[in-house]
Amino acid sequence: MGPISPSLGLPAPLALGITPQSAHLLSLLFTTTYVGSLYLAQTIALPASIRSQKVKSPTSAGSPEIEVQPIASGDVDAHQPEVGSRDHPETIKIRMKAVGVATSLSLFGIFWVVKDTGNYAWGQAVSFHVIHLLS
């Protein structure tokens, strides 16, 4: 049983050039790169000075306090996320950058596989990928 529409099928060089094992390994690589970037960004990219700070609570006198603006004008600052937790604004920013880099690397990997397997030039590999995304 073939594809539902002939336009969804891959050209012969790509359909025959990538083995199922290679496709699974690439999928695993892309997934671990994406998910791993979330954890590595938090442990590596978050500066140690920010990780060591804690948000001052009424019971922890003597801890350094970080100025955190309320999200809305009516918000009460009763509970702020811990510095370094996944809900802290600095951690979110760093994780978003890491995910952007991981996504860019994955896209480059896909273009490389299409170019190398199908023996396409870069322009042909990009146009092939864009045409199949839009169809």
Coordinates of C-alpha atoms in Angstrom, one line a residue:
M1 CA 0.0 0.0 0.0
G2 CA 1.6 3.3 -1.1
P3 CA 1.1 6.8 0.0
I4 CA -2.4 8.3 -0.1
S5 CA -1.3 11.0 -2.6
P6 CA 1.6 10.6 -5.0
S7 CA 2.9 14.0 -4.0
L8 CA 3.5 12.7 -0.5
G9 CA 5.9 10.0 -1.7
L10 CA 9.7 10.6 -1.5
P11 CA 11.8 10.5 -4.7
A12 CA 13.6 7.2 -5.2
P13 CA 17.1 8.4 -4.0
L14 CA 15.6 9.4 -0.6
A15 CA 13.1 6.5 -0.2
L16 CA 15.8 3.9 -0.9
G17 CA 18.8 5.7 0.6
I18 CA 17.8 6.0 4.2
T19 CA 17.4 2.7 6.0
P20 CA 14.9 2.4 8.8
Q21 CA 17.7 2.0 11.3
S22 CA 19.3 5.2 10.1
A23 CA 16.0 7.0 10.3
H24 CA 15.5 5.8 13.9
L25 CA 19.0 6.8 14.9
L26 CA 18.5 10.3 13.4
S27 CA 15.2 10.6 15.2
L28 CA 16.8 9.6 18.5
L29 CA 19.6 12.0 17.9
F30 CA 17.3 14.9 17.1
T31 CA 15.1 14.1 20.2
T32 CA 18.0 13.8 22.6
T33 CA 19.5 17.0 21.3
Y34 CA 16.3 18.9 21.8
V35 CA 15.5 17.5 25.3
G36 CA 19.1 17.5 26.4
S37 CA 19.5 21.1 25.5
L38 CA 16.8 22.0 28.1
Y39 CA 18.7 20.3 30.9
L40 CA 22.2 21.3 29.8
A41 CA 21.2 25.0 29.4
Q42 CA 20.0 25.1 32.9
T43 CA 23.1 23.5 34.4
I44 CA 25.8 25.0 32.1
A45 CA 24.5 28.3 30.8
L46 CA 22.8 29.6 34.0
P47 CA 25.5 31.7 35.7
A48 CA 26.7 30.3 39.1
S49 CA 26.0 33.6 40.7
I50 CA 22.3 33.4 39.7
R51 CA 22.0 29.7 40.7
S52 CA 23.4 30.4 44.2
Q53 CA 20.9 33.2 44.9
K54 CA 17.5 32.5 46.5
V55 CA 14.4 34.5 46.5
K56 CA 13.9 36.1 49.9
S57 CA 10.9 34.8 51.7
P58 CA 9.5 36.1 55.0
T59 CA 11.0 33.2 56.9
S60 CA 14.5 33.3 55.4
A61 CA 16.1 36.4 56.8
G62 CA 19.7 37.0 55.6
S63 CA 19.2 35.4 52.1
P64 CA 20.0 37.7 49.2
E65 CA 16.9 39.1 47.5
I66 CA 16.3 39.4 43.8
E67 CA 14.1 42.1 42.4
V68 CA 11.4 40.4 40.4
Q69 CA 8.7 42.5 38.8
P70 CA 5.1 41.3 39.1
I71 CA 3.6 39.9 35.9
A72 CA 0.5 42.1 36.1
S73 CA -0.2 45.2 38.1
G74 CA -2.6 43.4 40.4
D75 CA -0.2 40.5 41.2
V76 CA 1.0 39.9 44.7
D77 CA 4.6 38.8 45.1
A78 CA 3.7 36.2 47.7
H79 CA 5.3 33.3 45.8
Q80 CA 8.1 33.7 43.4
P81 CA 9.8 30.8 41.7
E82 CA 13.2 29.7 43.0
V83 CA 16.2 31.0 41.1
G84 CA 17.3 28.2 38.8
S85 CA 14.0 26.4 38.7
R86 CA 12.4 25.9 35.4
D87 CA 9.8 28.6 36.2
H88 CA 12.3 31.4 36.8
P89 CA 12.4 34.0 34.0
E90 CA 16.2 33.8 33.6
T91 CA 16.0 30.0 33.3
I92 CA 13.2 30.3 30.8
K93 CA 15.2 32.7 28.6
I94 CA 18.3 30.5 28.6
R95 CA 16.3 27.4 27.8
M96 CA 14.5 29.1 24.9
K97 CA 17.9 30.0 23.4
A98 CA 19.1 26.4 23.8
V99 CA 16.0 25.0 22.2
G100 CA 16.5 27.5 19.3
V101 CA 20.0 26.3 18.8
A102 CA 19.0 22.6 19.0
T103 CA 16.2 23.2 16.5
S104 CA 18.5 24.9 14.1
L105 CA 21.0 22.0 14.4
S106 CA 18.2 19.5 13.7
L107 CA 17.1 21.5 10.6
F108 CA 20.6 21.6 9.4
G109 CA 20.9 17.8 10.0
I110 CA 17.7 17.2 7.9
F111 CA 19.0 19.3 5.0
W112 CA 22.4 17.5 5.2
V113 CA 20.7 14.1 5.0
V114 CA 18.5 15.1 2.1
K115 CA 21.5 16.7 0.3
D116 CA 23.8 13.8 1.0
T117 CA 21.4 10.9 0.4
G118 CA 19.8 12.4 -2.7
N119 CA 23.0 13.8 -4.1
Y120 CA 21.3 17.2 -4.3
A121 CA 22.9 20.6 -4.4
W122 CA 22.1 22.8 -1.3
G123 CA 19.5 24.8 -3.3
Q124 CA 17.8 21.6 -4.5
A125 CA 17.7 20.2 -1.0
V126 CA 16.2 23.3 0.5
S127 CA 13.6 23.7 -2.3
F128 CA 12.8 19.9 -2.0
H129 CA 12.2 20.3 1.8
V130 CA 10.1 23.5 1.4
I131 CA 8.0 22.1 -1.4
H132 CA 7.2 18.9 0.7
L133 CA 6.4 21.0 3.8
L134 CA 3.9 23.2 1.8
S135 CA 2.2 20.4 0.0

